[in-house]
Amino acid sequence: FQWDPIHTSESPNLAIIYLFFIFLKMFTVQLNLGEQTWEAEGSSIKKAQHAAASKALNKTNLPKPTPRPPKNNINNNPGSITPTVELNGLAMKRGEPAIYRPLDPKPIPNYRANYNFRGMYNQRYHCPVPKIFYVQLTVGNSEFFGEGKTRQAARHNAAMKALQALQNEPIPEKLSQNGEAGKETEEEKDANKSEISIVFEIALKRNMPVSFEVIKESGPPHMKSFVTRVSVGEFSAEGEGNSKKLSKKRAAMAVLQELKKLPPLPVIEKPKLYFKKRPKTILKTGPEYGQGMNPISRLAQIQQAKKEKEPEYILLSERGMPRRREFVMQVKIGNEITTGTGPNKKIAKRNAAEAMLLQLGYKASTPLQDQPEKQKSSPCMPSMQFLKPHNSLKSKQGFW
């Protein structure tokens, strides 16, 4: 087939056929397995290899390998339920809580790199050793150990081992004796606490003083060693470590061995406290109750004493000239309704409350005593007093 631009330009079908032959490539692969040979074709080398391999598997006389057994997956629903969650559910059914404790990592062999004038070149090929975490899992009387690249992975590993061991075991019966059950609960509580906290708790219960003191510090700056002494009453112990925290922890662990040998404390029952209930103050709301009070407050207190709804006030209308306004206020209690008027809202509300009190059968509130009106006098204009004429003036009236 030869390319002819004159004919292809005139007929586009010839151009399509030419492109089809260019892009449609077929590859042939030959597979040799011992003395047997198979050939297969495909539109790519990979497809041709797969086709030759499938022919060889179907037609070969050589023995085929045994199929691999399926993996025993403990976690039935991976991705949503982790082994730790599944173990927590199983531990709750058994009545044995799952307690995880991190363990110190195993010592890593000392690797000394070749540092010379081409040290930076050689360091490219130095692969750091990955850190591995270790966890101890306690479920009842059983212990399991897990490891992983992270702390959570180590927990999952330990939980999977615990599930394999405890999944088919019967659920233990709960102890009926209070003493044994109480001891176990105390041990479980102490397992979640640090040794230093337990020392302080024991000392507090027995009224014993506690003191931690660093008595020794030695070694170079990058590898220091600390010795801490703890004193709990008459007991004392020492602990050593590469940090103050670790030496303090080890000292507490050492003194705990001595404190646990002490006899248990006697149980003292605390007397129950009985409180007398105060009688509720009953407000006597007779017809004369609250005389002299503001009618609004008096009506509200009466309703509170009756444990009924408080009065509702509504402004009905506002009428009159701007300087001579008159307000009409309505008060409602249950089915009782009264109104009151006044030059402002406050007085109208007060008059409505007074009307409601009278309607409910209470005596009227005593009005406020009006103060006596003082004589109006201006400081600039003193009061004028008319005096009687003197006798001497009368005698001289004839002269004038």
PDB file of N, CA, C and O in Angstrom, residues 79-132:
ATOM      1  N   GLY A  79     -11.713  -1.435  58.403  1.00  0.00           N
ATOM      2  CA  GLY A  79     -11.924  -0.058  57.968  1.00  0.00           C
ATOM      3  C   GLY A  79     -12.875   0.694  58.874  1.00  0.00           C
ATOM      4  O   GLY A  79     -12.782   1.894  59.007  1.00  0.00           O
ATOM      5  N   SER A  80     -13.841  -0.012  59.493  1.00  0.00           N
ATOM      6  CA  SER A  80     -14.789   0.659  60.368  1.00  0.00           C
ATOM      7  C   SER A  80     -14.632   0.230  61.819  1.00  0.00           C
ATOM      8  O   SER A  80     -14.801   1.024  62.720  1.00  0.00           O
ATOM      9  N   ILE A  81     -14.329  -1.065  62.052  1.00  0.00           N
ATOM     10  CA  ILE A  81     -14.145  -1.577  63.412  1.00  0.00           C
ATOM     11  C   ILE A  81     -12.706  -2.045  63.541  1.00  0.00           C
ATOM     12  O   ILE A  81     -12.292  -3.012  62.900  1.00  0.00           O
ATOM     13  N   THR A  82     -11.932  -1.372  64.363  1.00  0.00           N
ATOM     14  CA  THR A  82     -10.532  -1.732  64.568  1.00  0.00           C
ATOM     15  C   THR A  82     -10.433  -2.847  65.597  1.00  0.00           C
ATOM     16  O   THR A  82     -11.365  -3.079  66.372  1.00  0.00           O
ATOM     17  N   PRO A  83      -9.299  -3.570  65.645  1.00  0.00           N
ATOM     18  CA  PRO A  83      -9.151  -4.644  66.639  1.00  0.00           C
ATOM     19  C   PRO A  83      -9.285  -4.148  68.072  1.00  0.00           C
ATOM     20  O   PRO A  83      -9.803  -4.858  68.933  1.00  0.00           O
ATOM     21  N   THR A  84      -8.825  -2.922  68.350  1.00  0.00           N
ATOM     22  CA  THR A  84      -8.923  -2.419  69.724  1.00  0.00           C
ATOM     23  C   THR A  84     -10.379  -2.214  70.124  1.00  0.00           C
ATOM     24  O   THR A  84     -10.767  -2.518  71.257  1.00  0.00           O
ATOM     25  N   VAL A  85     -11.205  -1.699  69.200  1.00  0.00           N
ATOM     26  CA  VAL A  85     -12.624  -1.507  69.499  1.00  0.00           C
ATOM     27  C   VAL A  85     -13.315  -2.845  69.709  1.00  0.00           C
ATOM     28  O   VAL A  85     -14.122  -3.027  70.628  1.00  0.00           O
ATOM     29  N   GLU A  86     -12.996  -3.824  68.851  1.00  0.00           N
ATOM     30  CA  GLU A  86     -13.604  -5.144  68.982  1.00  0.00           C
ATOM     31  C   GLU A  86     -13.180  -5.815  70.285  1.00  0.00           C
ATOM     32  O   GLU A  86     -13.979  -6.472  70.955  1.00  0.00           O
ATOM     33  N   LEU A  87     -11.922  -5.620  70.682  1.00  0.00           N
ATOM     34  CA  LEU A  87     -11.445  -6.199  71.935  1.00  0.00           C
ATOM     35  C   LEU A  87     -12.105  -5.525  73.132  1.00  0.00           C
ATOM     36  O   LEU A  87     -12.405  -6.189  74.138  1.00  0.00           O
ATOM     37  N   ASN A  88     -12.330  -4.211  73.066  1.00  0.00           N
ATOM     38  CA  ASN A  88     -13.001  -3.519  74.162  1.00  0.00           C
ATOM     39  C   ASN A  88     -14.409  -4.068  74.388  1.00  0.00           C
ATOM     40  O   ASN A  88     -14.853  -4.238  75.529  1.00  0.00           O
ATOM     41  N   GLY A  89     -15.129  -4.365  73.297  1.00  0.00           N
ATOM     42  CA  GLY A  89     -16.455  -4.958  73.437  1.00  0.00           C
ATOM     43  C   GLY A  89     -16.403  -6.340  74.067  1.00  0.00           C
ATOM     44  O   GLY A  89     -17.220  -6.685  74.930  1.00  0.00           O
ATOM     45  N   LEU A  90     -15.415  -7.153  73.647  1.00  0.00           N
ATOM     46  CA  LEU A  90     -15.269  -8.487  74.228  1.00  0.00           C
ATOM     47  C   LEU A  90     -14.856  -8.408  75.694  1.00  0.00           C
ATOM     48  O   LEU A  90     -15.328  -9.194  76.535  1.00  0.00           O
ATOM     49  N   ALA A  91     -13.981  -7.454  76.019  1.00  0.00           N
ATOM     50  CA  ALA A  91     -13.527  -7.315  77.410  1.00  0.00           C
ATOM     51  C   ALA A  91     -14.664  -6.862  78.313  1.00  0.00           C
ATOM     52  O   ALA A  91     -14.756  -7.287  79.471  1.00  0.00           O
ATOM     53  N   MET A  92     -15.559  -6.002  77.823  1.00  0.00           N
ATOM     54  CA  MET A  92     -16.704  -5.574  78.618  1.00  0.00           C
ATOM     55  C   MET A  92     -17.642  -6.743  78.905  1.00  0.00           C
ATOM     56  O   MET A  92     -18.199  -6.861  79.993  1.00  0.00           O
ATOM     57  N   LYS A  93     -17.830  -7.637  77.931  1.00  0.00           N
ATOM     58  CA  LYS A  93     -18.667  -8.820  78.161  1.00  0.00           C
ATOM     59  C   LYS A  93     -18.039  -9.731  79.206  1.00  0.00           C
ATOM     60  O   LYS A  93     -18.742 -10.324  80.028  1.00  0.00           O
ATOM     61  N   ARG A  94     -16.728  -9.861  79.164  1.00  0.00           N
ATOM     62  CA  ARG A  94     -16.038 -10.730  80.109  1.00  0.00           C
ATOM     63  C   ARG A  94     -15.870 -10.092  81.481  1.00  0.00           C
ATOM     64  O   ARG A  94     -15.528 -10.767  82.452  1.00  0.00           O
ATOM     65  N   GLY A  95     -16.091  -8.782  81.587  1.00  0.00           N
ATOM     66  CA  GLY A  95     -15.884  -8.103  82.855  1.00  0.00           C
ATOM     67  C   GLY A  95     -14.426  -7.907  83.189  1.00  0.00           C
ATOM     68  O   GLY A  95     -14.072  -7.752  84.364  1.00  0.00           O
ATOM     69  N   GLU A  96     -13.556  -7.907  82.182  1.00  0.00           N
ATOM     70  CA  GLU A  96     -12.112  -7.741  82.370  1.00  0.00           C
ATOM     71  C   GLU A  96     -11.640  -6.606  81.474  1.00  0.00           C
ATOM     72  O   GLU A  96     -11.551  -6.769  80.252  1.00  0.00           O
ATOM     73  N   PRO A  97     -11.373  -5.438  82.016  1.00  0.00           N
ATOM     74  CA  PRO A  97     -10.981  -4.308  81.157  1.00  0.00           C
ATOM     75  C   PRO A  97      -9.631  -4.537  80.501  1.00  0.00           C
ATOM     76  O   PRO A  97      -8.740  -5.182  81.069  1.00  0.00           O
ATOM     77  N   ALA A  98      -9.499  -4.028  79.291  1.00  0.00           N
ATOM     78  CA  ALA A  98      -8.239  -4.113  78.541  1.00  0.00           C
ATOM     79  C   ALA A  98      -7.364  -2.929  78.915  1.00  0.00           C
ATOM     80  O   ALA A  98      -7.757  -1.779  78.728  1.00  0.00           O
ATOM     81  N   ILE A  99      -6.168  -3.212  79.443  1.00  0.00           N
ATOM     82  CA  ILE A  99      -5.244  -2.176  79.910  1.00  0.00           C
ATOM     83  C   ILE A  99      -3.984  -2.241  79.063  1.00  0.00           C
ATOM     84  O   ILE A  99      -3.336  -3.291  78.964  1.00  0.00           O
ATOM     85  N   TYR A 100      -3.633  -1.118  78.427  1.00  0.00           N
ATOM     86  CA  TYR A 100      -2.442  -1.035  77.574  1.00  0.00           C
ATOM     87  C   TYR A 100      -1.347  -0.297  78.338  1.00  0.00           C
ATOM     88  O   TYR A 100      -1.613   0.731  78.966  1.00  0.00           O
ATOM     89  N   ARG A 101      -0.123  -0.820  78.234  1.00  0.00           N
ATOM     90  CA  ARG A 101       1.030  -0.171  78.855  1.00  0.00           C
ATOM     91  C   ARG A 101       2.147  -0.062  77.829  1.00  0.00           C
ATOM     92  O   ARG A 101       2.555  -1.074  77.250  1.00  0.00           O
ATOM     93  N   PRO A 102       2.657   1.133  77.592  1.00  0.00           N
ATOM     94  CA  PRO A 102       3.791   1.257  76.659  1.00  0.00           C
ATOM     95  C   PRO A 102       5.064   0.707  77.299  1.00  0.00           C
ATOM     96  O   PRO A 102       5.320   0.909  78.485  1.00  0.00           O
ATOM     97  N   LEU A 103       5.857   0.013  76.512  1.00  0.00           N
ATOM     98  CA  LEU A 103       7.120  -0.561  76.969  1.00  0.00           C
ATOM     99  C   LEU A 103       8.280   0.209  76.371  1.00  0.00           C
ATOM    100  O   LEU A 103       8.155   0.841  75.307  1.00  0.00           O
ATOM    101  N   ASP A 104       9.404   0.165  77.055  1.00  0.00           N
ATOM    102  CA  ASP A 104      10.609   0.814  76.541  1.00  0.00           C
ATOM    103  C   ASP A 104      11.059   0.101  75.278  1.00  0.00           C
ATOM    104  O   ASP A 104      11.031  -1.135  75.196  1.00  0.00           O
ATOM    105  N   PRO A 105      11.496   0.838  74.240  1.00  0.00           N
ATOM    106  CA  PRO A 105      11.937   0.176  72.996  1.00  0.00           C
ATOM    107  C   PRO A 105      13.191  -0.645  73.233  1.00  0.00           C
ATOM    108  O   PRO A 105      14.006  -0.370  74.102  1.00  0.00           O
ATOM    109  N   LYS A 106      13.330  -1.689  72.414  1.00  0.00           N
ATOM    110  CA  LYS A 106      14.510  -2.532  72.503  1.00  0.00           C
ATOM    111  C   LYS A 106      15.740  -1.754  72.045  1.00  0.00           C
ATOM    112  O   LYS A 106      15.662  -0.875  71.198  1.00  0.00           O
ATOM    113  N   PRO A 107      16.935  -2.083  72.600  1.00  0.00           N
ATOM    114  CA  PRO A 107      18.141  -1.348  72.188  1.00  0.00           C
ATOM    115  C   PRO A 107      18.475  -1.603  70.727  1.00  0.00           C
ATOM    116  O   PRO A 107      18.448  -2.734  70.244  1.00  0.00           O
ATOM    117  N   ILE A 108      18.790  -0.533  70.019  1.00  0.00           N
ATOM    118  CA  ILE A 108      19.129  -0.612  68.600  1.00  0.00           C
ATOM    119  C   ILE A 108      20.647  -0.754  68.483  1.00  0.00           C
ATOM    120  O   ILE A 108      21.401  -0.076  69.188  1.00  0.00           O
ATOM    121  N   PRO A 109      21.143  -1.669  67.651  1.00  0.00           N
ATOM    122  CA  PRO A 109      22.604  -1.825  67.518  1.00  0.00           C
ATOM    123  C   PRO A 109      23.254  -0.534  67.055  1.00  0.00           C
ATOM    124  O   PRO A 109      22.731   0.192  66.206  1.00  0.00           O
ATOM    125  N   ASN A 110      24.426  -0.255  67.659  1.00  0.00           N
ATOM    126  CA  ASN A 110      25.135   0.990  67.366  1.00  0.00           C
ATOM    127  C   ASN A 110      25.714   0.924  65.959  1.00  0.00           C
ATOM    128  O   ASN A 110      26.522   0.049  65.640  1.00  0.00           O
ATOM    129  N   TYR A 111      25.293   1.828  65.125  1.00  0.00           N
ATOM    130  CA  TYR A 111      25.774   1.872  63.742  1.00  0.00           C
ATOM    131  C   TYR A 111      26.666   3.096  63.590  1.00  0.00           C
ATOM    132  O   TYR A 111      26.222   4.218  63.795  1.00  0.00           O
ATOM    133  N   ARG A 112      27.910   2.830  63.276  1.00  0.00           N
ATOM    134  CA  ARG A 112      28.876   3.930  63.112  1.00  0.00           C
ATOM    135  C   ARG A 112      29.105   4.175  61.625  1.00  0.00           C
ATOM    136  O   ARG A 112      29.572   3.292  60.885  1.00  0.00           O
ATOM    137  N   ALA A 113      28.743   5.359  61.198  1.00  0.00           N
ATOM    138  CA  ALA A 113      28.919   5.699  59.780  1.00  0.00           C
ATOM    139  C   ALA A 113      30.380   6.027  59.490  1.00  0.00           C
ATOM    140  O   ALA A 113      31.163   6.362  60.388  1.00  0.00           O
ATOM    141  N   ASN A 114      30.745   5.895  58.229  1.00  0.00           N
ATOM    142  CA  ASN A 114      32.121   6.150  57.795  1.00  0.00           C
ATOM    143  C   ASN A 114      32.253   7.646  57.496  1.00  0.00           C
ATOM    144  O   ASN A 114      31.859   8.123  56.436  1.00  0.00           O
ATOM    145  N   TYR A 115      32.772   8.385  58.496  1.00  0.00           N
ATOM    146  CA  TYR A 115      32.929   9.827  58.329  1.00  0.00           C
ATOM    147  C   TYR A 115      34.373  10.108  57.906  1.00  0.00           C
ATOM    148  O   TYR A 115      35.320   9.843  58.656  1.00  0.00           O
ATOM    149  N   ASN A 116      34.575  10.587  56.712  1.00  0.00           N
ATOM    150  CA  ASN A 116      35.878  11.003  56.217  1.00  0.00           C
ATOM    151  C   ASN A 116      35.676  12.267  55.384  1.00  0.00           C
ATOM    152  O   ASN A 116      34.641  12.924  55.477  1.00  0.00           O
ATOM    153  N   PHE A 117      36.667  12.570  54.566  1.00  0.00           N
ATOM    154  CA  PHE A 117      36.530  13.789  53.769  1.00  0.00           C
ATOM    155  C   PHE A 117      35.409  13.689  52.756  1.00  0.00           C
ATOM    156  O   PHE A 117      34.989  14.692  52.194  1.00  0.00           O
ATOM    157  N   ARG A 118      34.967  12.469  52.462  1.00  0.00           N
ATOM    158  CA  ARG A 118      33.813  12.291  51.587  1.00  0.00           C
ATOM    159  C   ARG A 118      32.595  11.823  52.398  1.00  0.00           C
ATOM    160  O   ARG A 118      31.817  10.992  51.965  1.00  0.00           O
ATOM    161  N   GLY A 119      32.507  12.372  53.615  1.00  0.00           N
ATOM    162  CA  GLY A 119      31.442  11.920  54.512  1.00  0.00           C
ATOM    163  C   GLY A 119      30.058  12.226  53.987  1.00  0.00           C
ATOM    164  O   GLY A 119      29.152  11.403  54.095  1.00  0.00           O
ATOM    165  N   MET A 120      29.867  13.407  53.405  1.00  0.00           N
ATOM    166  CA  MET A 120      28.551  13.774  52.898  1.00  0.00           C
ATOM    167  C   MET A 120      28.135  12.853  51.759  1.00  0.00           C
ATOM    168  O   MET A 120      26.968  12.540  51.604  1.00  0.00           O
ATOM    169  N   TYR A 121      29.114  12.364  51.016  1.00  0.00           N
ATOM    170  CA  TYR A 121      28.779  11.450  49.931  1.00  0.00           C
ATOM    171  C   TYR A 121      28.338  10.099  50.493  1.00  0.00           C
ATOM    172  O   TYR A 121      27.373   9.492  50.018  1.00  0.00           O
ATOM    173  N   ASN A 122      29.049   9.653  51.532  1.00  0.00           N
ATOM    174  CA  ASN A 122      28.719   8.353  52.094  1.00  0.00           C
ATOM    175  C   ASN A 122      27.411   8.380  52.895  1.00  0.00           C
ATOM    176  O   ASN A 122      26.748   7.354  53.029  1.00  0.00           O
ATOM    177  N   GLN A 123      27.075   9.565  53.415  1.00  0.00           N
ATOM    178  CA  GLN A 123      25.856   9.635  54.209  1.00  0.00           C
ATOM    179  C   GLN A 123      24.607   9.463  53.355  1.00  0.00           C
ATOM    180  O   GLN A 123      23.543   9.155  53.881  1.00  0.00           O
ATOM    181  N   ARG A 124      24.705   9.606  52.082  1.00  0.00           N
ATOM    182  CA  ARG A 124      23.529   9.411  51.234  1.00  0.00           C
ATOM    183  C   ARG A 124      23.064   7.971  51.270  1.00  0.00           C
ATOM    184  O   ARG A 124      21.893   7.684  51.080  1.00  0.00           O
ATOM    185  N   TYR A 125      23.972   7.051  51.537  1.00  0.00           N
ATOM    186  CA  TYR A 125      23.636   5.636  51.517  1.00  0.00           C
ATOM    187  C   TYR A 125      23.386   5.087  52.918  1.00  0.00           C
ATOM    188  O   TYR A 125      23.273   3.892  53.111  1.00  0.00           O
ATOM    189  N   HIS A 126      23.362   5.993  53.916  1.00  0.00           N
ATOM    190  CA  HIS A 126      23.090   5.552  55.287  1.00  0.00           C
ATOM    191  C   HIS A 126      21.577   5.588  55.513  1.00  0.00           C
ATOM    192  O   HIS A 126      20.958   6.648  55.507  1.00  0.00           O
ATOM    193  N   CYS A 127      20.944   4.429  55.697  1.00  0.00           N
ATOM    194  CA  CYS A 127      19.501   4.330  55.886  1.00  0.00           C
ATOM    195  C   CYS A 127      19.194   4.328  57.380  1.00  0.00           C
ATOM    196  O   CYS A 127      19.699   3.447  58.105  1.00  0.00           O
ATOM    197  N   PRO A 128      18.424   5.274  57.897  1.00  0.00           N
ATOM    198  CA  PRO A 128      18.105   5.271  59.333  1.00  0.00           C
ATOM    199  C   PRO A 128      17.238   4.073  59.699  1.00  0.00           C
ATOM    200  O   PRO A 128      16.372   3.648  58.937  1.00  0.00           O
ATOM    201  N   VAL A 129      17.499   3.532  60.877  1.00  0.00           N
ATOM    202  CA  VAL A 129      16.746   2.373  61.356  1.00  0.00           C
ATOM    203  C   VAL A 129      15.373   2.850  61.826  1.00  0.00           C
ATOM    204  O   VAL A 129      15.288   3.769  62.637  1.00  0.00           O
ATOM    205  N   PRO A 130      14.267   2.278  61.312  1.00  0.00           N
ATOM    206  CA  PRO A 130      12.936   2.738  61.730  1.00  0.00           C
ATOM    207  C   PRO A 130      12.676   2.402  63.197  1.00  0.00           C
ATOM    208  O   PRO A 130      13.074   1.354  63.705  1.00  0.00           O
ATOM    209  N   LYS A 131      11.984   3.320  63.896  1.00  0.00           N
ATOM    210  CA  LYS A 131      11.662   3.126  65.295  1.00  0.00           C
ATOM    211  C   LYS A 131      10.470   2.187  65.426  1.00  0.00           C
ATOM    212  O   LYS A 131       9.499   2.295  64.676  1.00  0.00           O
ATOM    213  N   ILE A 132      10.557   1.267  66.366  1.00  0.00           N
ATOM    214  CA  ILE A 132       9.502   0.292  66.599  1.00  0.00           C
ATOM    215  C   ILE A 132       8.971   0.497  68.016  1.00  0.00           C
ATOM    216  O   ILE A 132       9.740   0.633  68.964  1.00  0.00           O
TER     217      ILE A 132
END
